[in-house]
Protein backbone atom coordinates (compact mmCIF):
# COMPACT_ATOMS: atom_id res chain seq x y z
CA UNK A 1 0.00 0.00 0.00
CA UNK A 2 1.13 3.50 -0.76
CA UNK A 3 1.10 5.67 2.35
CA UNK A 4 2.29 9.05 3.52
CA UNK A 5 2.75 9.72 7.24
CA UNK A 6 2.92 13.11 8.85
CA UNK A 7 3.47 12.31 12.50
CA UNK A 8 3.05 15.87 13.79
CA UNK A 9 -0.62 16.91 13.68
CA UNK A 10 0.31 20.33 15.12
CA UNK A 11 3.47 22.38 15.32
CA UNK A 12 4.27 25.88 16.49
CA UNK A 13 7.19 28.19 15.86
CA UNK A 14 8.22 31.62 17.05
CA UNK A 15 8.25 34.28 14.38
CA UNK A 16 11.70 34.53 12.70
CA UNK A 17 12.70 31.08 13.99
CA UNK A 18 13.13 27.85 12.03
CA UNK A 19 10.78 24.88 12.07
CA UNK A 20 10.93 21.45 10.45
CA UNK A 21 7.88 19.44 9.47
CA UNK A 22 8.39 15.72 9.07
CA UNK A 23 7.05 13.38 6.42
CA UNK A 24 7.72 9.74 5.69
CA UNK A 25 6.28 7.67 2.89
CA UNK A 26 6.14 4.08 1.83
CA UNK A 27 6.49 3.00 -1.77
CA UNK A 28 8.28 0.24 -3.59
CA UNK A 29 8.71 2.43 -6.66
CA UNK A 30 12.06 3.99 -7.44
CA UNK A 31 10.84 6.81 -9.65
CA UNK A 32 8.52 9.35 -8.08
CA UNK A 33 8.14 12.99 -7.14
CA UNK A 34 7.56 14.58 -3.78
CA UNK A 35 5.65 17.74 -2.96
CA UNK A 36 4.75 19.97 -0.06
CA UNK A 37 1.50 21.90 -0.28
CA UNK A 38 0.36 24.71 1.99
CA UNK A 39 -3.29 25.32 2.85
CA UNK A 40 -3.91 28.65 4.61
CA UNK A 41 -7.26 29.48 6.22
CA UNK A 42 -8.48 30.60 2.80
CA UNK A 43 -8.61 26.84 1.98
CA UNK A 44 -6.57 27.29 -1.19
CA UNK A 45 -3.97 24.57 -1.85
CA UNK A 46 -0.64 26.16 -2.75
CA UNK A 47 2.43 24.31 -3.96
CA UNK A 48 5.40 25.12 -1.72
CA UNK A 49 8.20 22.96 -3.07
CA UNK A 50 8.82 19.81 -5.12
CA UNK A 51 11.62 17.23 -5.27
CA UNK A 52 12.52 14.64 -7.86
CA UNK A 53 13.40 11.31 -6.26
CA UNK A 54 16.28 10.73 -8.66
CA UNK A 55 18.00 13.95 -7.60
CA UNK A 56 20.24 13.79 -4.56
CA UNK A 57 20.39 17.56 -4.16
CA UNK A 58 17.73 18.90 -1.83
CA UNK A 59 15.28 21.39 -3.33
CA UNK A 60 15.08 24.94 -2.01
CA UNK A 61 12.61 27.75 -2.64
CA UNK A 62 13.57 30.93 -0.81
CA UNK A 63 12.93 30.26 2.90
CA UNK A 64 11.67 26.74 2.24
CA UNK A 65 13.95 23.75 1.83
CA UNK A 66 13.65 20.01 2.09
CA UNK A 67 15.74 17.26 3.60
CA UNK A 68 15.22 14.30 1.30
CA UNK A 69 16.52 10.97 2.53
CA UNK A 70 15.56 8.43 -0.14
CA UNK A 71 16.81 5.34 1.66
CA UNK A 72 14.89 6.33 4.78
CA UNK A 73 11.88 7.43 2.69
CA UNK A 74 11.85 10.72 4.51
CA UNK A 75 10.97 14.14 3.10
CA UNK A 76 10.97 16.89 5.72
CA UNK A 77 10.23 20.56 5.11
CA UNK A 78 12.30 23.27 6.77
CA UNK A 79 10.92 26.78 7.03
CA UNK A 80 13.50 29.39 7.90
CA UNK A 81 12.81 32.88 9.28
CA UNK A 82 9.18 31.95 9.89
CA UNK A 83 6.62 34.61 9.11
CA UNK A 84 3.04 35.08 10.28
CA UNK A 85 1.88 34.29 6.76
CA UNK A 86 3.41 30.82 7.03
CA UNK A 87 0.66 29.77 9.42
CA UNK A 88 -1.28 27.09 7.59
CA UNK A 89 -1.90 23.38 7.21
CA UNK A 90 0.95 21.69 5.36
CA UNK A 91 0.48 18.52 3.34
CA UNK A 92 3.19 16.21 2.13
CA UNK A 93 2.46 14.26 -1.06
CA UNK A 94 4.15 12.06 -3.58
CA UNK A 95 3.38 11.21 -7.17
CA UNK A 96 4.01 7.92 -8.87
CA UNK A 97 4.01 7.38 -12.62
CA UNK A 98 0.52 7.59 -14.02
CA UNK A 99 -0.31 10.70 -12.02
CA UNK A 100 -1.06 8.75 -8.84
CA UNK A 101 -0.87 11.24 -5.98
CA UNK A 102 -0.86 10.27 -2.31
CA UNK A 103 -1.29 12.77 0.51
CA UNK A 104 -0.48 12.80 4.18
CA UNK A 105 -2.94 13.88 6.86
CA UNK A 106 -1.37 17.29 7.30
CA UNK A 107 0.47 19.32 9.94
CA UNK A 108 -1.11 22.47 11.29
CA UNK A 109 1.55 25.13 11.77
CA UNK A 110 1.04 28.04 14.16
CA UNK A 111 3.40 31.01 14.04
CA UNK A 112 3.69 32.87 17.34
CA UNK A 113 4.38 36.61 17.11
CA UNK B 1 -5.45 33.03 -16.14
CA UNK B 2 -8.26 31.26 -14.24
CA UNK B 3 -6.57 27.89 -13.59
CA UNK B 4 -9.03 25.51 -11.92
CA UNK B 5 -12.47 26.92 -11.18
CA UNK B 6 -14.86 25.22 -8.79
CA UNK B 7 -18.45 26.13 -8.11
CA UNK B 8 -20.19 26.57 -5.75
CA UNK B 9 -17.98 27.59 -2.83
CA UNK B 10 -20.53 26.53 -0.25
CA UNK B 11 -23.55 24.25 -0.37
CA UNK B 12 -26.03 22.90 2.13
CA UNK B 13 -28.09 19.86 1.18
CA UNK B 14 -30.69 17.78 2.88
CA UNK B 15 -30.27 14.03 3.07
CA UNK B 16 -31.40 12.43 -0.17
CA UNK B 17 -30.99 15.50 -2.34
CA UNK B 18 -28.78 15.44 -5.40
CA UNK B 19 -26.39 18.02 -6.75
CA UNK B 20 -23.45 18.54 -9.06
CA UNK B 21 -20.17 20.19 -8.15
CA UNK B 22 -18.69 21.90 -11.16
CA UNK B 23 -15.01 21.97 -12.09
CA UNK B 24 -13.40 23.57 -15.09
CA UNK B 25 -9.76 24.15 -16.02
CA UNK B 26 -8.25 26.23 -18.79
CA UNK B 27 -4.73 24.79 -18.80
CA UNK B 28 -5.46 21.97 -21.28
CA UNK B 29 -4.63 19.41 -18.60
CA UNK B 30 -5.43 15.84 -19.46
CA UNK B 31 -5.66 14.68 -15.85
CA UNK B 32 -8.46 15.88 -13.59
CA UNK B 33 -9.49 14.56 -10.21
CA UNK B 34 -11.76 15.05 -7.24
CA UNK B 35 -10.65 14.83 -3.60
CA UNK B 36 -12.46 15.14 -0.35
CA UNK B 37 -10.79 16.60 2.70
CA UNK B 38 -11.88 15.55 6.16
CA UNK B 39 -10.26 16.49 9.49
CA UNK B 40 -7.39 14.16 10.36
CA UNK B 41 -7.66 12.26 7.09
CA UNK B 42 -5.89 14.45 4.59
CA UNK B 43 -7.06 14.39 1.00
CA UNK B 44 -8.66 11.25 -0.34
CA UNK B 45 -9.15 10.62 -4.04
CA UNK B 46 -12.76 10.10 -5.15
CA UNK B 47 -12.56 9.83 -8.94
CA UNK B 48 -10.13 10.82 -11.61
CA UNK B 49 -9.87 11.13 -15.38
CA UNK B 50 -6.90 11.03 -17.74
CA UNK B 51 -8.79 12.43 -20.71
CA UNK B 52 -12.18 13.05 -22.25
CA UNK B 53 -14.33 9.95 -22.13
CA UNK B 54 -12.11 8.23 -19.55
CA UNK B 55 -12.85 8.06 -15.84
CA UNK B 56 -11.80 5.79 -13.02
CA UNK B 57 -12.42 5.29 -9.33
CA UNK B 58 -10.16 6.46 -6.58
CA UNK B 59 -10.00 5.52 -2.92
CA UNK B 60 -13.52 6.61 -1.88
CA UNK B 61 -15.84 6.52 -4.94
CA UNK B 62 -19.08 5.28 -3.35
CA UNK B 63 -21.94 7.76 -3.59
CA UNK B 64 -20.31 9.82 -6.32
CA UNK B 65 -20.47 9.82 -10.11
CA UNK B 66 -18.32 11.63 -12.65
CA UNK B 67 -18.16 12.10 -16.38
CA UNK B 68 -15.65 13.76 -18.69
CA UNK B 69 -17.19 14.89 -21.95
CA UNK B 70 -14.63 17.62 -22.61
CA UNK B 71 -11.02 18.24 -21.65
CA UNK B 72 -12.01 21.32 -19.66
CA UNK B 73 -14.85 20.05 -17.46
CA UNK B 74 -15.07 17.35 -14.83
CA UNK B 75 -18.30 17.55 -12.78
CA UNK B 76 -18.87 15.52 -9.63
CA UNK B 77 -22.40 14.30 -8.96
CA UNK B 78 -23.89 13.32 -5.64
CA UNK B 79 -26.95 11.26 -6.48
CA UNK B 80 -28.46 10.98 -2.99
CA UNK B 81 -26.59 13.03 -0.41
CA UNK B 82 -25.81 11.53 2.98
CA UNK B 83 -24.45 13.20 6.14
CA UNK B 84 -21.23 11.18 5.68
CA UNK B 85 -20.61 13.24 2.55
CA UNK B 86 -20.26 16.42 4.57
CA UNK B 87 -16.75 17.51 3.62
CA UNK B 88 -14.63 19.94 1.69
CA UNK B 89 -14.25 18.92 -1.94
CA UNK B 90 -11.34 19.85 -4.18
CA UNK B 91 -10.97 19.51 -7.89
CA UNK B 92 -7.40 19.28 -9.16
CA UNK B 93 -5.73 18.93 -12.53
CA UNK B 94 -2.29 18.31 -13.96
CA UNK B 95 -0.52 17.59 -17.19
CA UNK B 96 -0.05 13.93 -18.03
CA UNK B 97 2.57 14.61 -20.66
CA UNK B 98 4.76 16.60 -18.28
CA UNK B 99 5.97 14.41 -15.44
CA UNK B 100 6.67 16.32 -12.25
CA UNK B 101 3.82 18.66 -13.04
CA UNK B 102 2.17 19.35 -9.69
CA UNK B 103 -1.54 19.23 -9.06
CA UNK B 104 -3.32 22.53 -9.57
CA UNK B 105 -6.23 22.87 -7.19
CA UNK B 106 -9.51 24.73 -7.26
CA UNK B 107 -10.52 26.72 -4.20
CA UNK B 108 -12.73 23.99 -2.82
CA UNK B 109 -16.41 23.51 -2.06
CA UNK B 110 -17.61 23.17 1.51
CA UNK B 111 -20.59 20.82 1.47
CA UNK B 112 -22.84 20.24 4.46
CA UNK B 113 -25.48 17.52 4.39
CA UNK B 114 -28.13 17.74 7.11
Short mmCIF file of N, CA and C in Angstrom, two decimals, chain A residues 7-101:
data_model
loop_
_atom_site.label_atom_id
_atom_site.label_comp_id
_atom_site.label_asym_id
_atom_site.label_seq_id
_atom_site.Cartn_x
_atom_site.Cartn_y
_atom_site.Cartn_z
N UNK A 7 3.65 12.72 11.10
CA UNK A 7 3.47 12.31 12.50
C UNK A 7 3.20 13.47 13.45
N UNK A 8 3.26 14.69 12.94
CA UNK A 8 3.05 15.87 13.79
C UNK A 8 1.74 16.55 13.39
N UNK A 9 0.65 16.27 14.06
CA UNK A 9 -0.62 16.91 13.68
C UNK A 9 -0.56 18.43 13.85
N UNK A 10 0.21 18.89 14.87
CA UNK A 10 0.31 20.33 15.12
C UNK A 10 1.75 20.69 15.46
N UNK A 11 2.15 21.84 14.99
CA UNK A 11 3.47 22.38 15.32
C UNK A 11 3.31 23.88 15.55
N UNK A 12 4.24 24.43 16.33
CA UNK A 12 4.27 25.88 16.49
C UNK A 12 5.71 26.36 16.42
N UNK A 13 5.86 27.59 16.00
CA UNK A 13 7.19 28.19 15.86
C UNK A 13 7.09 29.67 16.19
N UNK A 14 8.14 30.19 16.77
CA UNK A 14 8.22 31.62 17.05
C UNK A 14 8.55 32.35 15.74
N UNK A 15 7.96 33.48 15.56
CA UNK A 15 8.25 34.28 14.38
C UNK A 15 9.76 34.51 14.28
N UNK A 16 10.29 34.37 13.04
CA UNK A 16 11.70 34.53 12.70
C UNK A 16 12.55 33.30 13.03
N UNK A 17 11.96 32.31 13.69
CA UNK A 17 12.70 31.08 13.99
C UNK A 17 12.52 30.07 12.86
N UNK A 18 13.16 28.92 13.03
CA UNK A 18 13.13 27.85 12.03
C UNK A 18 12.34 26.67 12.56
N UNK A 19 11.57 26.05 11.68
CA UNK A 19 10.78 24.88 12.07
C UNK A 19 10.90 23.82 10.98
N UNK A 20 10.86 22.57 11.40
CA UNK A 20 10.93 21.45 10.45
C UNK A 20 9.71 20.55 10.61
N UNK A 21 9.04 20.32 9.50
CA UNK A 21 7.88 19.44 9.47
C UNK A 21 8.29 18.10 8.87
N UNK A 22 7.92 17.04 9.51
CA UNK A 22 8.39 15.72 9.07
C UNK A 22 7.36 15.03 8.17
N UNK A 23 7.88 14.16 7.33
CA UNK A 23 7.05 13.38 6.42
C UNK A 23 7.80 12.11 6.05
N UNK A 24 7.16 10.99 6.19
CA UNK A 24 7.72 9.74 5.69
C UNK A 24 6.70 9.10 4.77
N UNK A 25 7.17 8.27 3.87
CA UNK A 25 6.28 7.67 2.89
C UNK A 25 6.72 6.23 2.66
N UNK A 26 5.86 5.49 2.07
CA UNK A 26 6.14 4.08 1.83
C UNK A 26 5.76 3.75 0.40
N UNK A 27 6.74 3.44 -0.41
CA UNK A 27 6.49 3.00 -1.77
C UNK A 27 7.60 2.06 -2.19
N UNK A 28 7.28 1.15 -3.05
CA UNK A 28 8.28 0.24 -3.59
C UNK A 28 8.82 0.75 -4.93
N UNK A 29 8.24 1.86 -5.40
CA UNK A 29 8.71 2.43 -6.66
C UNK A 29 10.03 3.15 -6.45
N UNK A 30 10.80 3.27 -7.53
CA UNK A 30 12.06 3.99 -7.44
C UNK A 30 11.99 5.35 -8.09
N UNK A 31 10.98 5.56 -8.92
CA UNK A 31 10.84 6.81 -9.65
C UNK A 31 9.56 7.50 -9.20
N UNK A 32 9.70 8.63 -8.57
CA UNK A 32 8.52 9.35 -8.08
C UNK A 32 8.92 10.79 -7.78
N UNK A 33 7.92 11.58 -7.48
CA UNK A 33 8.14 12.99 -7.14
C UNK A 33 7.46 13.30 -5.81
N UNK A 34 8.04 14.22 -5.11
CA UNK A 34 7.56 14.58 -3.78
C UNK A 34 7.19 16.06 -3.77
N UNK A 35 6.16 16.37 -3.01
CA UNK A 35 5.65 17.74 -2.96
C UNK A 35 5.27 18.11 -1.53
N UNK A 36 5.37 19.39 -1.24
CA UNK A 36 4.75 19.97 -0.06
C UNK A 36 3.76 21.03 -0.53
N UNK A 37 2.53 20.92 0.01
CA UNK A 37 1.50 21.90 -0.28
C UNK A 37 1.15 22.62 1.02
N UNK A 38 0.79 23.88 0.87
CA UNK A 38 0.36 24.71 1.99
C UNK A 38 -1.11 25.05 1.81
N UNK A 39 -1.87 24.95 2.90
CA UNK A 39 -3.29 25.32 2.85
C UNK A 39 -3.57 26.33 3.95
N UNK A 40 -3.58 27.62 3.61
CA UNK A 40 -3.91 28.65 4.61
C UNK A 40 -5.39 28.62 4.92
N UNK A 41 -5.83 29.45 5.87
CA UNK A 41 -7.26 29.48 6.22
C UNK A 41 -8.19 29.76 5.03
N UNK A 42 -7.66 30.36 3.99
CA UNK A 42 -8.48 30.60 2.80
C UNK A 42 -8.89 29.30 2.11
N UNK A 43 -8.29 28.19 2.50
CA UNK A 43 -8.61 26.84 1.98
C UNK A 43 -7.89 26.53 0.67
N UNK A 44 -7.26 27.52 0.08
CA UNK A 44 -6.57 27.29 -1.19
C UNK A 44 -5.37 26.38 -0.99
N UNK A 45 -5.13 25.47 -1.90
CA UNK A 45 -3.97 24.57 -1.85
C UNK A 45 -2.86 25.18 -2.71
N UNK A 46 -1.73 25.45 -2.09
CA UNK A 46 -0.64 26.16 -2.75
C UNK A 46 0.60 25.28 -2.74
N UNK A 47 1.19 25.08 -3.89
CA UNK A 47 2.43 24.31 -3.96
C UNK A 47 3.56 25.11 -3.32
N UNK A 48 4.27 24.48 -2.41
CA UNK A 48 5.40 25.12 -1.72
C UNK A 48 6.72 24.73 -2.38
N UNK A 49 6.91 23.44 -2.58
CA UNK A 49 8.20 22.96 -3.07
C UNK A 49 8.02 21.54 -3.62
N UNK A 50 8.88 21.16 -4.56
CA UNK A 50 8.82 19.81 -5.12
C UNK A 50 10.23 19.24 -5.22
N UNK A 51 10.33 17.92 -5.23
CA UNK A 51 11.62 17.23 -5.27
C UNK A 51 11.51 16.00 -6.16
N UNK A 52 12.46 15.86 -7.05
CA UNK A 52 12.52 14.64 -7.86
C UNK A 52 13.29 13.57 -7.10
N UNK A 53 12.77 12.37 -7.05
CA UNK A 53 13.40 11.31 -6.26
C UNK A 53 14.77 10.92 -6.80
N UNK A 54 15.00 11.14 -8.09
CA UNK A 54 16.28 10.73 -8.66
C UNK A 54 17.38 11.76 -8.41
N UNK A 55 17.01 12.92 -7.88
CA UNK A 55 18.00 13.95 -7.60
C UNK A 55 18.44 13.86 -6.14
N UNK A 56 19.73 13.84 -5.92
CA UNK A 56 20.24 13.79 -4.56
C UNK A 56 20.24 15.17 -3.90
N UNK A 57 20.34 16.20 -4.71
CA UNK A 57 20.39 17.56 -4.16
C UNK A 57 19.01 17.94 -3.65
N UNK A 58 18.99 18.49 -2.44
CA UNK A 58 17.73 18.90 -1.83
C UNK A 58 17.21 20.18 -2.47
N UNK A 59 15.90 20.22 -2.72
CA UNK A 59 15.28 21.39 -3.33
C UNK A 59 15.17 22.53 -2.33
N UNK A 60 15.28 23.75 -2.83
CA UNK A 60 15.08 24.94 -2.01
C UNK A 60 14.25 25.95 -2.80
N UNK A 61 13.41 26.66 -2.07
CA UNK A 61 12.61 27.75 -2.64
C UNK A 61 12.58 28.87 -1.60
N UNK A 62 13.49 29.81 -1.74
CA UNK A 62 13.57 30.93 -0.81
C UNK A 62 13.75 30.43 0.62
N UNK A 63 12.78 30.66 1.50
CA UNK A 63 12.93 30.26 2.90
C UNK A 63 12.55 28.80 3.15
N UNK A 64 12.11 28.13 2.11
CA UNK A 64 11.67 26.74 2.24
C UNK A 64 12.71 25.79 1.64
N UNK A 65 13.03 24.75 2.35
CA UNK A 65 13.95 23.75 1.83
C UNK A 65 13.51 22.38 2.35
N UNK A 66 14.00 21.36 1.68
CA UNK A 66 13.65 20.01 2.09
C UNK A 66 14.90 19.25 2.46
N UNK A 67 14.70 18.24 3.29
CA UNK A 67 15.74 17.26 3.60
C UNK A 67 15.22 15.92 3.11
N UNK A 68 15.70 15.51 1.95
CA UNK A 68 15.22 14.30 1.30
C UNK A 68 16.20 13.17 1.56
N UNK A 69 15.72 12.15 2.23
CA UNK A 69 16.52 10.97 2.53
C UNK A 69 15.83 9.78 1.86
N UNK A 70 16.28 9.44 0.66
CA UNK A 70 15.56 8.43 -0.14
C UNK A 70 15.59 7.06 0.52
N UNK A 71 16.71 6.67 1.05
CA UNK A 71 16.81 5.34 1.66
C UNK A 71 15.87 5.23 2.86
N UNK A 72 15.76 6.31 3.60
CA UNK A 72 14.89 6.33 4.78
C UNK A 72 13.45 6.67 4.42
N UNK A 73 13.21 7.01 3.16
CA UNK A 73 11.88 7.43 2.69
C UNK A 73 11.34 8.56 3.56
N UNK A 74 12.18 9.57 3.68
CA UNK A 74 11.85 10.72 4.51
C UNK A 74 11.96 12.00 3.68
N UNK A 75 11.04 12.91 3.91
CA UNK A 75 10.97 14.14 3.10
C UNK A 75 10.48 15.27 3.99
N UNK A 76 11.38 15.85 4.77
CA UNK A 76 10.97 16.89 5.72
C UNK A 76 11.09 18.27 5.09
N UNK A 77 10.27 19.17 5.59
CA UNK A 77 10.23 20.56 5.11
C UNK A 77 10.77 21.47 6.19
N UNK A 78 11.76 22.29 5.84
CA UNK A 78 12.30 23.27 6.77
C UNK A 78 11.88 24.66 6.33
N UNK A 79 11.31 25.40 7.28
CA UNK A 79 10.92 26.78 7.03
C UNK A 79 11.82 27.66 7.88
N UNK A 80 12.59 28.49 7.21
CA UNK A 80 13.50 29.39 7.90
C UNK A 80 12.88 30.77 8.03
N UNK A 81 13.30 31.51 9.08
CA UNK A 81 12.81 32.88 9.28
C UNK A 81 11.28 32.91 9.16
N UNK A 82 10.64 32.11 9.98
CA UNK A 82 9.18 31.95 9.89
C UNK A 82 8.45 33.29 9.97
N UNK A 83 7.42 33.40 9.15
CA UNK A 83 6.62 34.61 9.11
C UNK A 83 5.17 34.28 9.46
N UNK A 84 4.43 35.30 9.88
CA UNK A 84 3.04 35.08 10.28
C UNK A 84 2.23 34.45 9.14
N UNK A 85 2.58 34.82 7.92
CA UNK A 85 1.88 34.29 6.76
C UNK A 85 2.17 32.82 6.47
N UNK A 86 3.12 32.24 7.20
CA UNK A 86 3.41 30.82 7.03
C UNK A 86 2.43 29.94 7.79
N UNK A 87 1.64 30.54 8.66
CA UNK A 87 0.66 29.77 9.42
C UNK A 87 -0.35 29.14 8.48
N UNK A 88 -0.44 27.82 8.53
CA UNK A 88 -1.28 27.09 7.59
C UNK A 88 -1.24 25.61 7.92
N UNK A 89 -2.02 24.85 7.19
CA UNK A 89 -1.90 23.38 7.21
C UNK A 89 -0.95 23.02 6.08
N UNK A 90 -0.01 22.11 6.37
CA UNK A 90 0.95 21.69 5.36
C UNK A 90 0.76 20.20 5.07
N UNK A 91 0.67 19.90 3.78
CA UNK A 91 0.48 18.52 3.34
C UNK A 91 1.69 18.06 2.54
N UNK A 92 2.15 16.89 2.89
CA UNK A 92 3.19 16.21 2.13
C UNK A 92 2.50 15.28 1.14
N UNK A 93 3.07 15.14 -0.05
CA UNK A 93 2.46 14.26 -1.06
C UNK A 93 3.54 13.70 -1.96
N UNK A 94 3.26 12.55 -2.53
CA UNK A 94 4.15 12.06 -3.58
C UNK A 94 3.34 11.57 -4.77
N UNK A 95 4.00 11.58 -5.90
CA UNK A 95 3.38 11.21 -7.17
C UNK A 95 4.15 10.06 -7.80
N UNK A 96 3.42 9.01 -8.12
CA UNK A 96 4.01 7.92 -8.87
C UNK A 96 3.72 8.12 -10.36
N UNK A 97 4.32 7.32 -11.20
CA UNK A 97 4.01 7.38 -12.62
C UNK A 97 2.53 7.09 -12.83
N UNK A 98 1.95 7.73 -13.81
CA UNK A 98 0.52 7.59 -14.02
C UNK A 98 -0.29 8.58 -13.24
N UNK A 99 0.37 9.64 -12.75
CA UNK A 99 -0.31 10.70 -12.02
C UNK A 99 -1.04 10.19 -10.78
N UNK A 100 -0.48 9.22 -10.09
CA UNK A 100 -1.06 8.75 -8.84
C UNK A 100 -0.47 9.57 -7.70
N UNK A 101 -1.30 10.38 -7.08
CA UNK A 101 -0.87 11.24 -5.98
C UNK A 101 -1.37 10.67 -4.66
#
